[in-house]
Structure formats: C-alpha cells, structure tokens
Amino acid sequence: MAIFSSLLSGKFFQERMRRVIVAAYRRQ
C-alpha cells in the first residue's frame, strides 16, 4: 500500500509541476 500511496502522490505532484511550468511559460 505504501508504494501505491507514493505513486499516487507522485502523480499529483507531476500534474502540479506541469501546471506551474505552463503558467510560467505563458507569463513570458
């Protein structure tokens, strides 16, 4: 279960980082 939990949190983290990068790219 710990592996599944870490995988799920990693997925959310990736989505968050991608949105931040896209927002920063559009700002330029």
PDB file of C-alpha atoms in Angstrom:
ATOM      1  CA  MET A   1       0.000   0.000   0.000  1.00  0.00           C
ATOM      2  CA  ALA A   2       2.863   2.384   0.729  1.00  0.00           C
ATOM      3  CA  ILE A   3       4.103   2.012  -2.849  1.00  0.00           C
ATOM      4  CA  PHE A   4       0.644   2.754  -4.259  1.00  0.00           C
ATOM      5  CA  SER A   5       0.332   5.799  -1.990  1.00  0.00           C
ATOM      6  CA  SER A   6       3.713   7.186  -3.027  1.00  0.00           C
ATOM      7  CA  LEU A   7       2.894   6.567  -6.689  1.00  0.00           C
ATOM      8  CA  LEU A   8      -0.418   8.405  -6.367  1.00  0.00           C
ATOM      9  CA  SER A   9       1.183  11.377  -4.591  1.00  0.00           C
ATOM     10  CA  GLY A  10       3.919  11.438  -7.244  1.00  0.00           C
ATOM     11  CA  LYS A  11       1.256  11.629  -9.957  1.00  0.00           C
ATOM     12  CA  PHE A  12      -0.400  14.588  -8.252  1.00  0.00           C
ATOM     13  CA  PHE A  13       2.999  16.252  -7.835  1.00  0.00           C
ATOM     14  CA  GLN A  14       3.773  15.829 -11.535  1.00  0.00           C
ATOM     15  CA  GLU A  15       0.435  17.359 -12.528  1.00  0.00           C
ATOM     16  CA  ARG A  16       1.035  20.303 -10.204  1.00  0.00           C
ATOM     17  CA  MET A  17       4.546  20.920 -11.514  1.00  0.00           C
ATOM     18  CA  ARG A  18       3.360  20.749 -15.130  1.00  0.00           C
ATOM     19  CA  ARG A  19       0.668  23.357 -14.467  1.00  0.00           C
ATOM     20  CA  VAL A  20       3.198  25.627 -12.757  1.00  0.00           C
ATOM     21  CA  ILE A  21       5.606  25.296 -15.687  1.00  0.00           C
ATOM     22  CA  VAL A  22       2.850  26.022 -18.223  1.00  0.00           C
ATOM     23  CA  ALA A  23       1.737  29.081 -16.247  1.00  0.00           C
ATOM     24  CA  ALA A  24       5.314  30.363 -16.049  1.00  0.00           C
ATOM     25  CA  TYR A  25       5.790  29.774 -19.793  1.00  0.00           C
ATOM     26  CA  ARG A  26       2.641  31.729 -20.680  1.00  0.00           C
ATOM     27  CA  ARG A  27       3.737  34.600 -18.432  1.00  0.00           C
ATOM     28  CA  GLN A  28       6.848  35.305 -20.523  1.00  0.00           C
TER      29      GLN A  28
END
